[in-house]
Structures are given as structure tokens and as C-alpha cells.
Short mmCIF file of C-alpha atoms and ligand atoms in Angstrom, two decimals:
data_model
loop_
_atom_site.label_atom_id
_atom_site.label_comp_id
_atom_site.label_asym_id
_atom_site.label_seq_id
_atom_site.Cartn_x
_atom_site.Cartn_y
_atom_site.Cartn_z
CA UNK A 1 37.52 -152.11 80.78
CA UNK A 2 34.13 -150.37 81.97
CA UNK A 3 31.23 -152.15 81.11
CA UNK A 4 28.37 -150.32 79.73
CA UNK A 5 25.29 -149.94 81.90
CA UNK A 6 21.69 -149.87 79.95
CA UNK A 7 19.40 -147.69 81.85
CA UNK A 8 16.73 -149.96 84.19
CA UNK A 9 20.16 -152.45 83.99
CA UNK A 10 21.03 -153.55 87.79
CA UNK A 11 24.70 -153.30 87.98
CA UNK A 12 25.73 -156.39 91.16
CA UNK A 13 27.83 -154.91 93.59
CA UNK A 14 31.86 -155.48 93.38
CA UNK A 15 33.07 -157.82 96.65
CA UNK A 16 34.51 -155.25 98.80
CA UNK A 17 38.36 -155.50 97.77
CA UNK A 18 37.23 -155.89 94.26
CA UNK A 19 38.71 -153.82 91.87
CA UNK A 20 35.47 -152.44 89.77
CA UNK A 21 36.80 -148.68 89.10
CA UNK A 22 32.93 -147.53 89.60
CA UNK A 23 32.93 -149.29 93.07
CA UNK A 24 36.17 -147.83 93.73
CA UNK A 25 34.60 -144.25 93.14
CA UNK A 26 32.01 -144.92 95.29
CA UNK A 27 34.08 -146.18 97.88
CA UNK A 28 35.78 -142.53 97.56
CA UNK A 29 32.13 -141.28 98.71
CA UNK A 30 30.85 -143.70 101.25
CA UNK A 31 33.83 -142.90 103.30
CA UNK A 32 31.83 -139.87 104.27
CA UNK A 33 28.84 -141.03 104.41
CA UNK A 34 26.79 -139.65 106.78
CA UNK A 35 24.63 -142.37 108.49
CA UNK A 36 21.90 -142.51 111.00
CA UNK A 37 23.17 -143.72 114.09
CA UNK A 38 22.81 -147.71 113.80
CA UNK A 39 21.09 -147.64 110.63
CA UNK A 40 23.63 -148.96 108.24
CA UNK A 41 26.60 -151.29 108.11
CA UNK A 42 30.07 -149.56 107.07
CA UNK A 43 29.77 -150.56 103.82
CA UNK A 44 25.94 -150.50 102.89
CA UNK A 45 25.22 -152.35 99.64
CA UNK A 46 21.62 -151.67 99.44
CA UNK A 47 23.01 -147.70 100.07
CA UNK A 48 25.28 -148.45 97.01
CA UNK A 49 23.48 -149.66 94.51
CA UNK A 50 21.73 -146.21 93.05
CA UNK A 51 24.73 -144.36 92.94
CA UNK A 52 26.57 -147.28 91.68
CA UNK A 53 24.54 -147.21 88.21
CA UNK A 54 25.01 -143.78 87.36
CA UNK A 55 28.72 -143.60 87.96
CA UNK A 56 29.42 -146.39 86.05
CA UNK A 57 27.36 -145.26 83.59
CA UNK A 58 29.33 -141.95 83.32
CA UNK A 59 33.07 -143.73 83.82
CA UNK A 60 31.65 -145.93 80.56
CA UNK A 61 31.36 -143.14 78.43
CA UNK A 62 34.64 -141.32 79.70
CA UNK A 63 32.21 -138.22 81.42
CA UNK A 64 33.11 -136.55 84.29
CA UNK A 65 30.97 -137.41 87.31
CA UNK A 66 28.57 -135.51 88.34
CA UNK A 67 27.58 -135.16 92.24
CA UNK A 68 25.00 -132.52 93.03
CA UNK A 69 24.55 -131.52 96.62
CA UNK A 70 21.82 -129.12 97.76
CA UNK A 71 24.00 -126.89 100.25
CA UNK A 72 25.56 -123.84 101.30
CA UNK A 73 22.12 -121.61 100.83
CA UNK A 74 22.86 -118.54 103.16
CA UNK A 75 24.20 -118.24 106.32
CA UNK A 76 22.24 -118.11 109.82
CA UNK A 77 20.84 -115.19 110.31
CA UNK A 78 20.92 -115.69 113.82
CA UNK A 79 24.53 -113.74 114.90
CA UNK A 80 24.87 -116.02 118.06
CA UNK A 81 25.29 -118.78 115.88
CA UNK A 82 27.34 -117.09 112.79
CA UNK A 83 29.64 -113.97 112.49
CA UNK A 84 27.86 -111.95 109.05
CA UNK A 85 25.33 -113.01 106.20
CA UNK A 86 29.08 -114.00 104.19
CA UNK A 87 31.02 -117.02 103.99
CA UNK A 88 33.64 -117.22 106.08
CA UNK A 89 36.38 -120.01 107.19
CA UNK A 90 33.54 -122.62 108.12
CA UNK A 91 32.60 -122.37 104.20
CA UNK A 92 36.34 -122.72 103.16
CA UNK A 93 37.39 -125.56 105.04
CA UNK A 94 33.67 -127.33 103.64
CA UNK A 95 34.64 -126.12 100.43
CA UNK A 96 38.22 -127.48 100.28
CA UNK A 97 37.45 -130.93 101.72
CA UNK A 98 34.72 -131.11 98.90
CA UNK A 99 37.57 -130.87 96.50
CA UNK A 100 40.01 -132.99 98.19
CA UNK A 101 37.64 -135.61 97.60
CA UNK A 102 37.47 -134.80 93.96
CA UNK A 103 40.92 -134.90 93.80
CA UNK A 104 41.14 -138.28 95.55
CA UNK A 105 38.12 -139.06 92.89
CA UNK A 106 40.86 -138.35 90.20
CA UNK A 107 43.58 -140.53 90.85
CA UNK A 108 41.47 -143.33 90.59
CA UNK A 109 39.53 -141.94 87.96
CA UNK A 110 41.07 -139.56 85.49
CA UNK A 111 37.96 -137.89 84.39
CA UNK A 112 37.10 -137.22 87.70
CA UNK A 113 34.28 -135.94 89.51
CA UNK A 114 32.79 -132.72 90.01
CA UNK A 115 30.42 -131.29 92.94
CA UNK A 116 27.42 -128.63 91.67
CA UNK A 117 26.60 -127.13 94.90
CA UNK A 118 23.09 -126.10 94.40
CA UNK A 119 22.64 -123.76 96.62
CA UNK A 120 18.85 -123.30 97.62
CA UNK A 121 19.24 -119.87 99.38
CA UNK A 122 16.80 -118.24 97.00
CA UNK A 123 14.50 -121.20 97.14
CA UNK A 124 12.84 -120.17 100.47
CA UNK A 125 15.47 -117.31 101.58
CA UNK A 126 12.37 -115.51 102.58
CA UNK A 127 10.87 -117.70 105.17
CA UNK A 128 14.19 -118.62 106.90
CA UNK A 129 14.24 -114.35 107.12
CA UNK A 130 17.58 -114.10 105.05
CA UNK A 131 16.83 -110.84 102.76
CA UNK A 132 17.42 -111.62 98.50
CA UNK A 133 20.18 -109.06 99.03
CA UNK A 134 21.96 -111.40 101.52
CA UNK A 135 21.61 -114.71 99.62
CA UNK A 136 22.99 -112.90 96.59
CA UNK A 137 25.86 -111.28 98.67
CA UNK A 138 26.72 -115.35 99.65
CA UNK A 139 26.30 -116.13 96.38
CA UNK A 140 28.80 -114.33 95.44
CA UNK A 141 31.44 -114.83 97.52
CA UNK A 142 31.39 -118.50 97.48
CA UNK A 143 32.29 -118.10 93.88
CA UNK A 144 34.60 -115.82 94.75
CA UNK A 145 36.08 -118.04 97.18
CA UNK A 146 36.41 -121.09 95.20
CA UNK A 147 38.22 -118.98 92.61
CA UNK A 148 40.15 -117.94 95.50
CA UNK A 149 41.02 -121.83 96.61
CA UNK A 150 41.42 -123.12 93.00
CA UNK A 151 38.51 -125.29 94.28
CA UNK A 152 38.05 -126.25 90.40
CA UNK A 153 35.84 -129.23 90.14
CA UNK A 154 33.44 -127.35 92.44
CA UNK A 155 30.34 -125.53 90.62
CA UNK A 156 27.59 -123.62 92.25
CA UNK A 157 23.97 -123.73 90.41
CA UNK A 158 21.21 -121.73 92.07
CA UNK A 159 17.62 -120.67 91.14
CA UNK A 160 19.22 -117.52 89.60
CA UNK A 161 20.72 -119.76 87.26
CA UNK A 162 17.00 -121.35 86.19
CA UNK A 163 16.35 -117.53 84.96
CA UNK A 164 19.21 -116.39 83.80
CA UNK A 165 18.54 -112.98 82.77
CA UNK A 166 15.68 -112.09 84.92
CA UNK A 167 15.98 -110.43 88.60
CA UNK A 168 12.58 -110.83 90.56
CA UNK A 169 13.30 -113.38 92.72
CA UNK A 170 9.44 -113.35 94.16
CA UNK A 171 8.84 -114.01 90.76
CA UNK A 172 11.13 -117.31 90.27
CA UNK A 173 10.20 -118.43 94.47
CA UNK A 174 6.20 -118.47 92.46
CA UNK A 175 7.62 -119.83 89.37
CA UNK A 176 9.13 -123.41 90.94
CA UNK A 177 6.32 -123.44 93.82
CA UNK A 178 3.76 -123.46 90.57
CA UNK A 179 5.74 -125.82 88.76
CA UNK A 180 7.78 -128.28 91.19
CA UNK A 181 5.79 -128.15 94.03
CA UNK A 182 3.37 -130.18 95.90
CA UNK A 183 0.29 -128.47 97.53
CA UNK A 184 1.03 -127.26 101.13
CA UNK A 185 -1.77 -129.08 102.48
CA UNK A 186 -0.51 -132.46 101.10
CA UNK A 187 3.04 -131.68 102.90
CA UNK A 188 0.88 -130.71 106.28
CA UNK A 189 -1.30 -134.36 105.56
CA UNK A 190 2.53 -136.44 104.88
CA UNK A 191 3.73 -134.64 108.23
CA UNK A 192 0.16 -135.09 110.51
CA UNK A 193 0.87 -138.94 109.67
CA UNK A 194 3.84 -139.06 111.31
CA UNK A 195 7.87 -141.05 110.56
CA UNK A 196 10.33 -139.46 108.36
CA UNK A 197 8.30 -135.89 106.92
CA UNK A 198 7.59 -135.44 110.64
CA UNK A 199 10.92 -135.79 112.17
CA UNK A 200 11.95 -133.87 109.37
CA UNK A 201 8.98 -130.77 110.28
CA UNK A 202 10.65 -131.09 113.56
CA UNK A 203 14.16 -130.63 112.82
CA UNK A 204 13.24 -127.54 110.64
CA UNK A 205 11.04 -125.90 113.25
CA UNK A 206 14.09 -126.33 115.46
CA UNK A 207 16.35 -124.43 112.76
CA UNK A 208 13.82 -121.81 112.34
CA UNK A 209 13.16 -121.02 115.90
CA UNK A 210 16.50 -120.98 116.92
CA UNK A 211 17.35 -118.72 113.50
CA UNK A 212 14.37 -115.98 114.61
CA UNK A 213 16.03 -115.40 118.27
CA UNK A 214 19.46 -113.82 117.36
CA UNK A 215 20.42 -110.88 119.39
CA UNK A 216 18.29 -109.05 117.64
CA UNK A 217 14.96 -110.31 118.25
CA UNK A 218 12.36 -108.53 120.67
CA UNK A 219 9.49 -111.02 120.48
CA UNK A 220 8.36 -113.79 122.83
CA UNK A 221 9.80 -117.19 122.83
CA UNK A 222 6.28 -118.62 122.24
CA UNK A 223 5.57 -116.35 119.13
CA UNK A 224 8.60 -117.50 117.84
CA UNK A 225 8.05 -121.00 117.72
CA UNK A 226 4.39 -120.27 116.48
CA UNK A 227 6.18 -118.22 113.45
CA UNK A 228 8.72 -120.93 112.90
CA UNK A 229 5.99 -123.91 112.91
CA UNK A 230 4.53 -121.86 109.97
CA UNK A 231 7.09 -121.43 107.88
CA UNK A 232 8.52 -125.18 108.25
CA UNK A 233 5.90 -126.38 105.84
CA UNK A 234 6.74 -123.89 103.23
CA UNK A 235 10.39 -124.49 103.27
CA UNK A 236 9.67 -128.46 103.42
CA UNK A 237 7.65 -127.77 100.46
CA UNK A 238 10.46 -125.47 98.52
CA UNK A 239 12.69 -128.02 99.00
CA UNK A 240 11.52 -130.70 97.78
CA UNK A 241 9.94 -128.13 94.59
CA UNK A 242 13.87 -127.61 94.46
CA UNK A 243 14.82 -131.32 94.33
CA UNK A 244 12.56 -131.86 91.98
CA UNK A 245 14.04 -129.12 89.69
CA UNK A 246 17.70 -130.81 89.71
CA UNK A 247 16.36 -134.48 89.17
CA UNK A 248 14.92 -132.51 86.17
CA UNK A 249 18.18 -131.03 84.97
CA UNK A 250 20.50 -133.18 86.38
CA UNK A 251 19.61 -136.23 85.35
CA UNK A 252 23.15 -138.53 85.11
CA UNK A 253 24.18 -136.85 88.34
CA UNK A 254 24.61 -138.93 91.52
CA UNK A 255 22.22 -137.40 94.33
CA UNK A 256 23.94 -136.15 97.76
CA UNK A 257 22.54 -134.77 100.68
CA UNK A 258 23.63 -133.04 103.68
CA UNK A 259 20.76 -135.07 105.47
CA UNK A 260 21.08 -138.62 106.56
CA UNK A 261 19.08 -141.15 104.20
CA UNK A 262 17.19 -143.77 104.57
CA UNK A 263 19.00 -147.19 103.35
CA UNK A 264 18.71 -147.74 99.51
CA UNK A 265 17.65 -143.74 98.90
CA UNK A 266 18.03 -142.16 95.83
CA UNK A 267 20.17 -139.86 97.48
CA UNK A 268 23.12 -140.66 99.76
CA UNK A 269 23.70 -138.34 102.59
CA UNK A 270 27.38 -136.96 103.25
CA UNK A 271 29.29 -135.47 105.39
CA UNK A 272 30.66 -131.69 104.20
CA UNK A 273 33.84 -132.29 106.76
CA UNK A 274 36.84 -134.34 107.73
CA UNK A 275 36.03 -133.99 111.17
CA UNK A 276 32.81 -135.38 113.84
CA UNK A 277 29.90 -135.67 112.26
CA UNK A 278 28.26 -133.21 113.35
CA UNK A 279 24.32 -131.51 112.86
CA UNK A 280 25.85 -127.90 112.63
CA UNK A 281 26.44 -126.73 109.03
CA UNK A 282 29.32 -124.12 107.99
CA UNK A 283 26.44 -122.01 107.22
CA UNK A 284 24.76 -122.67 110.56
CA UNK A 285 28.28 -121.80 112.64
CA UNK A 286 31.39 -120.49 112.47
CA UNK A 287 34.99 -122.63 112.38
CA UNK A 288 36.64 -123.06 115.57
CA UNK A 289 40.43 -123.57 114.90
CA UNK A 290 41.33 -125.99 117.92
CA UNK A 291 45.07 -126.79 118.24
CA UNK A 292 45.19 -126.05 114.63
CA UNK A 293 42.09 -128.58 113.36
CA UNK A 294 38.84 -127.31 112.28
CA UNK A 295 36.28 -127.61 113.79
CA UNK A 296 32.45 -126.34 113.71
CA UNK A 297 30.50 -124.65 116.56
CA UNK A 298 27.69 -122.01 117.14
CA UNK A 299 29.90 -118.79 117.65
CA UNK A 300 28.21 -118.10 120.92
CA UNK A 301 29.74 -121.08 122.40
CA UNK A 302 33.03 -120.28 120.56
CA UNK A 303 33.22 -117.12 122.71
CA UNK A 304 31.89 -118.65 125.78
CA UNK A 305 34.52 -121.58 125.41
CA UNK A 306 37.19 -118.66 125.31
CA UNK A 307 38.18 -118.67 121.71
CA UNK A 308 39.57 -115.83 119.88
CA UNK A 309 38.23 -113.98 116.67
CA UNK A 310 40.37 -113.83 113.94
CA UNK A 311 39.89 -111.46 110.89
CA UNK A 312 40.62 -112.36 107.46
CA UNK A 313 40.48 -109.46 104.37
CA UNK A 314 38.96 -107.07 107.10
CA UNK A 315 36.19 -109.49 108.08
CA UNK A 316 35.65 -111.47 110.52
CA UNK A 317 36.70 -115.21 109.98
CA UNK A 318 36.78 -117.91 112.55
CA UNK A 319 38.01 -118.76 115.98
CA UNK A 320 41.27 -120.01 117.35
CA UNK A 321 40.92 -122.09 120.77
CA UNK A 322 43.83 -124.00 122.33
CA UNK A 323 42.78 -127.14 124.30
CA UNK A 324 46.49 -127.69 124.85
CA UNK A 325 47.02 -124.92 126.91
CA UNK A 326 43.60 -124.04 128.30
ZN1 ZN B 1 22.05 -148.63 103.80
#
């Protein structure tokens, strides 16, 4: 029997053992939790308690659950790091685990769960220098691919989606900046004081630098890092304009995040992969097939490391390394 949960209600947490379905569910998640190192116990009860709430609120009315997870925007463009602007076997094997854990979601839950993937590629695909052609391009064959996998409880939502209908993407970017967005100069205040918006500014110039010096590039190093330090407000900004949006129309759904959280968030970070937590993302890297487990690196140290390409459907599609035999 499920109790019902009255909005504002504060749901205690089961004993760890206890056999609360919701708790059960959520134990399903925090498995993969991904944690700052240090920050939380294994099983975080302040962490919990958000999430806690709104699944048992859906498991009390029979819904299916609803997890959305801002992810899988575009890939690099940097081609040191990834092999095209498609998805590839890095995407897959993210895209398969996400089900297996809906499946495992299942048995303890008939109704299950379901991921929407809200892919933000569109959001600020034109400061991270991935062209509206490309992001729709990924778009489409992550659909295509989860058709392909039978990935069924996975969903992708994207700003497209917001105007369905409509094709000038400049147009939607302006639309949710006007709408969802804080003022640039109030994300440049939030990061000038320093903790958590600045060590996120820094982790995002990182990204952006790195992204601008693919093989491709013929400016300076310096320039670069100028260019990137620009555009990290703007995409800090889009972001959040985008987060904003789903809390908006996604209200029931528990909030996930490729990102580590703070303990207690309103989101709870998770990990997109079986395997080492890792800061690479399937869009950031390619999958590196070693001794038959995936694994995610920057392809540039695939080849370095010796690993060889394998194609897939014509296109290239991960890496196969052998530690075994060198
Ligand atoms: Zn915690």
C-alpha cells in the first residue's frame, strides 16, 4: 500500500533495509549517484529526501516516473576528443545503461520509470561553436538510435520541441533567454563572488577552450581562452534559462544531473555509466572497448594508447584496446 503524499508533505525516510517501494526506487538511482569526492555518505538521506516526495507521489497514483536529465546536447566539436558531430558507441552504451536502470526500475515497480533526455544542444549550440545543422543531425540520430536499441522508456525533449512547428532556432535561443533567463551581468556578479557558480565558470571555460583547439584551429592559445571566458557566461546563463524551462513543464519529474550536487539539491547528480566515474561525457569522447568493457576516453588518447577504430554502418564507431595482450 503507497501512501499518498500532499504536496509541502515531508515524507521520513525508510531505515535502509526497509521495504518502502518509493525508497526502493530511489535506491535503484542512488546507486549511481554521482558524488563529490567526500561530500556524501553512501546512502545520503538529506540527498534523498526531494526525490523521495515526488516518486512516491507518482507510485501513489500508479504514474510512471518521470526522471529528466539535461544531457546528450551535441558532440565535441573538437575531433581530438570525438570522431564526427554524430552519436556513436559512447552514446549507445550511455543510452543502454539508462534503460537498464529503467528496467531494474520495473521489477520493483511495474509502472516503471522513464528518462526524458533533454537535450540542450540548441540551447547555446552556438557559443560551444556546434552549427544548428549539427545539433539537429544528433538529434536525430539519437532517436534513431534508441529506436534502434528498443531503448523504450527513454524520451528525448529539446528546445525544438518548445516550438513545435517553427524552424529559426536564433529565434527560440532569444525566445527562452527573454523568458527563462537571468541577466548576464547578474550571472558575471554570482560568479565574481566566488564558491559553486565560480567553480562552475571554471569548469566551462575549461570545456570551451579545450572544444575551440581541435585540429582545426589556427588561432593562439591565449585568444582562445579569451573567446572561451566569454562565452562561459552565456552558456551558464542558457542553462540555467533551460532548467528553468523543464521545472516549468516538468513539474512531477524527479531532477537529474550529469553534474555533482550539492547535499539536499533539488537535483541529484548521476552517473550516465556502469563504469569509473568519470568527468568525460559520451558526447565529450569516444568509447574505448578494453578487453571487451566500455570505457570512455578523449579519442586522441585512444589512438595514442594504441587502440583500433572500428566502423559501424560506414561510420566511424569506437575503439577496441586490449590491456591483456598489450
Ligand atoms: Zn547528501
Amino acid at each position: 500500500m503507497v501512501k499518498t503524499v500532499l504536496p509541502g508533505e515531508v515524507v521520513p525516510i525508510s531505515r535502509p533495509g526497509g521495504d518502502d517501494p518509493a525508497d526502493a526506487v530511489l535506491r535503484l538511482l542512488m546507486a549511481y549517484q554521482r558524488r563529490l569526492p567526500g561530500e556524501h555518505p553512501e546512502r545520503c538521506s538529506a540527498c534523498a529526501a526531494p526525490h523521495l516526495r515526488k516518486i512516491a507521489a507518482a507510485m501513489a497514483t500508479g504514474r510512471e516516473i518521470q526522471l529528466v536529465l539535461p544531457a546528450f546536447p551535441a558532440k565535441s566539436p573538437n575531433r581530438a576528443k570525438t570522431l564526427s558531430h554524430l552519436p556513436d558507441m559512447a552514446e549507445r552504451v550511455a543510452l543502454e545503461f539508462l534503460q537498464s536502470v529503467c528496467d531494474r526500475v520495473e521489477r520493483v515497480y511495474p509502472p516503471g520509470a522513464r528518462f526524458v533526455i533533454c537535450s540542450d544542444g540548441r540551447v547555446f549550440g552556438d557559443l560551444i561553436g556546434v552549427p544548428d545543422s549539427d545539433v539537429t543531425a544528433y538529434r536525430t540520430e539519437l532517436l534513431a538510435m534508441i529506436d534502434r536499441i528498443g531503448a523504450e522508456r527513454l524520451d528525448v525533449f529539446d528546445l525544438d520541441d518548445v516550438h513545435l512547428g517553427f524552424d529559426d532556432h536564433s529565434a527560440m535561443r532569444e525566445h527562452l533567454v527573454t523568458h527563462y533567463a537571468e541577466p548576464l551581468e547578474s550571472v558575471r556578479a554570482e560568479v565574481k563572488a566566488g564558491g559553486q557558480a565560480l567553480s562552475i565558470y571554471r569548469g566551462m571555460t575549461r570545456f570551451l577552450f579545450e572544444d575551440q583547439l581541435g585540429p582545426d584551429y589556427e588561432g593562439s592559445r591565449a585568444a582562445a581562452l579569451r573567446e572561451a571566458r566569454r562565452r562561459a557566461y552565456g552558456v551558464i546563463q542558457r542553462s540555467r534559462a533551460w532548467g528553468a524551462l523543464l521545472a516549468e513543464r516538468f513539474t512531477d519529474a524527479v531532477r537529474l544531473s550529469i553534474h555533482p550536487q550539492p547535499c539536499g539539491a533539488e537535483k541529484l547528480g548521476v552517473l550516465l555509466m556502469e563504469t569509473a566515474d568519470t568527468w568525460l561525457t559520451p558526447w565529450h569522447g569516444v568509447a574505448v572497448m578494453v578487453d571487451g568493457r566500455p570505457e570512455l576516453a578523449k579519442r586522441a588518447d585512444a589512438e595514442r594508447l594504441g587502440a583500433t577504430l572500428v566502423r559501424r554502418g560506414g561510420r566511424p564507431s569506437h575503439y577496441v584496446l586490449s590491456r591483456l595482450t598489450g
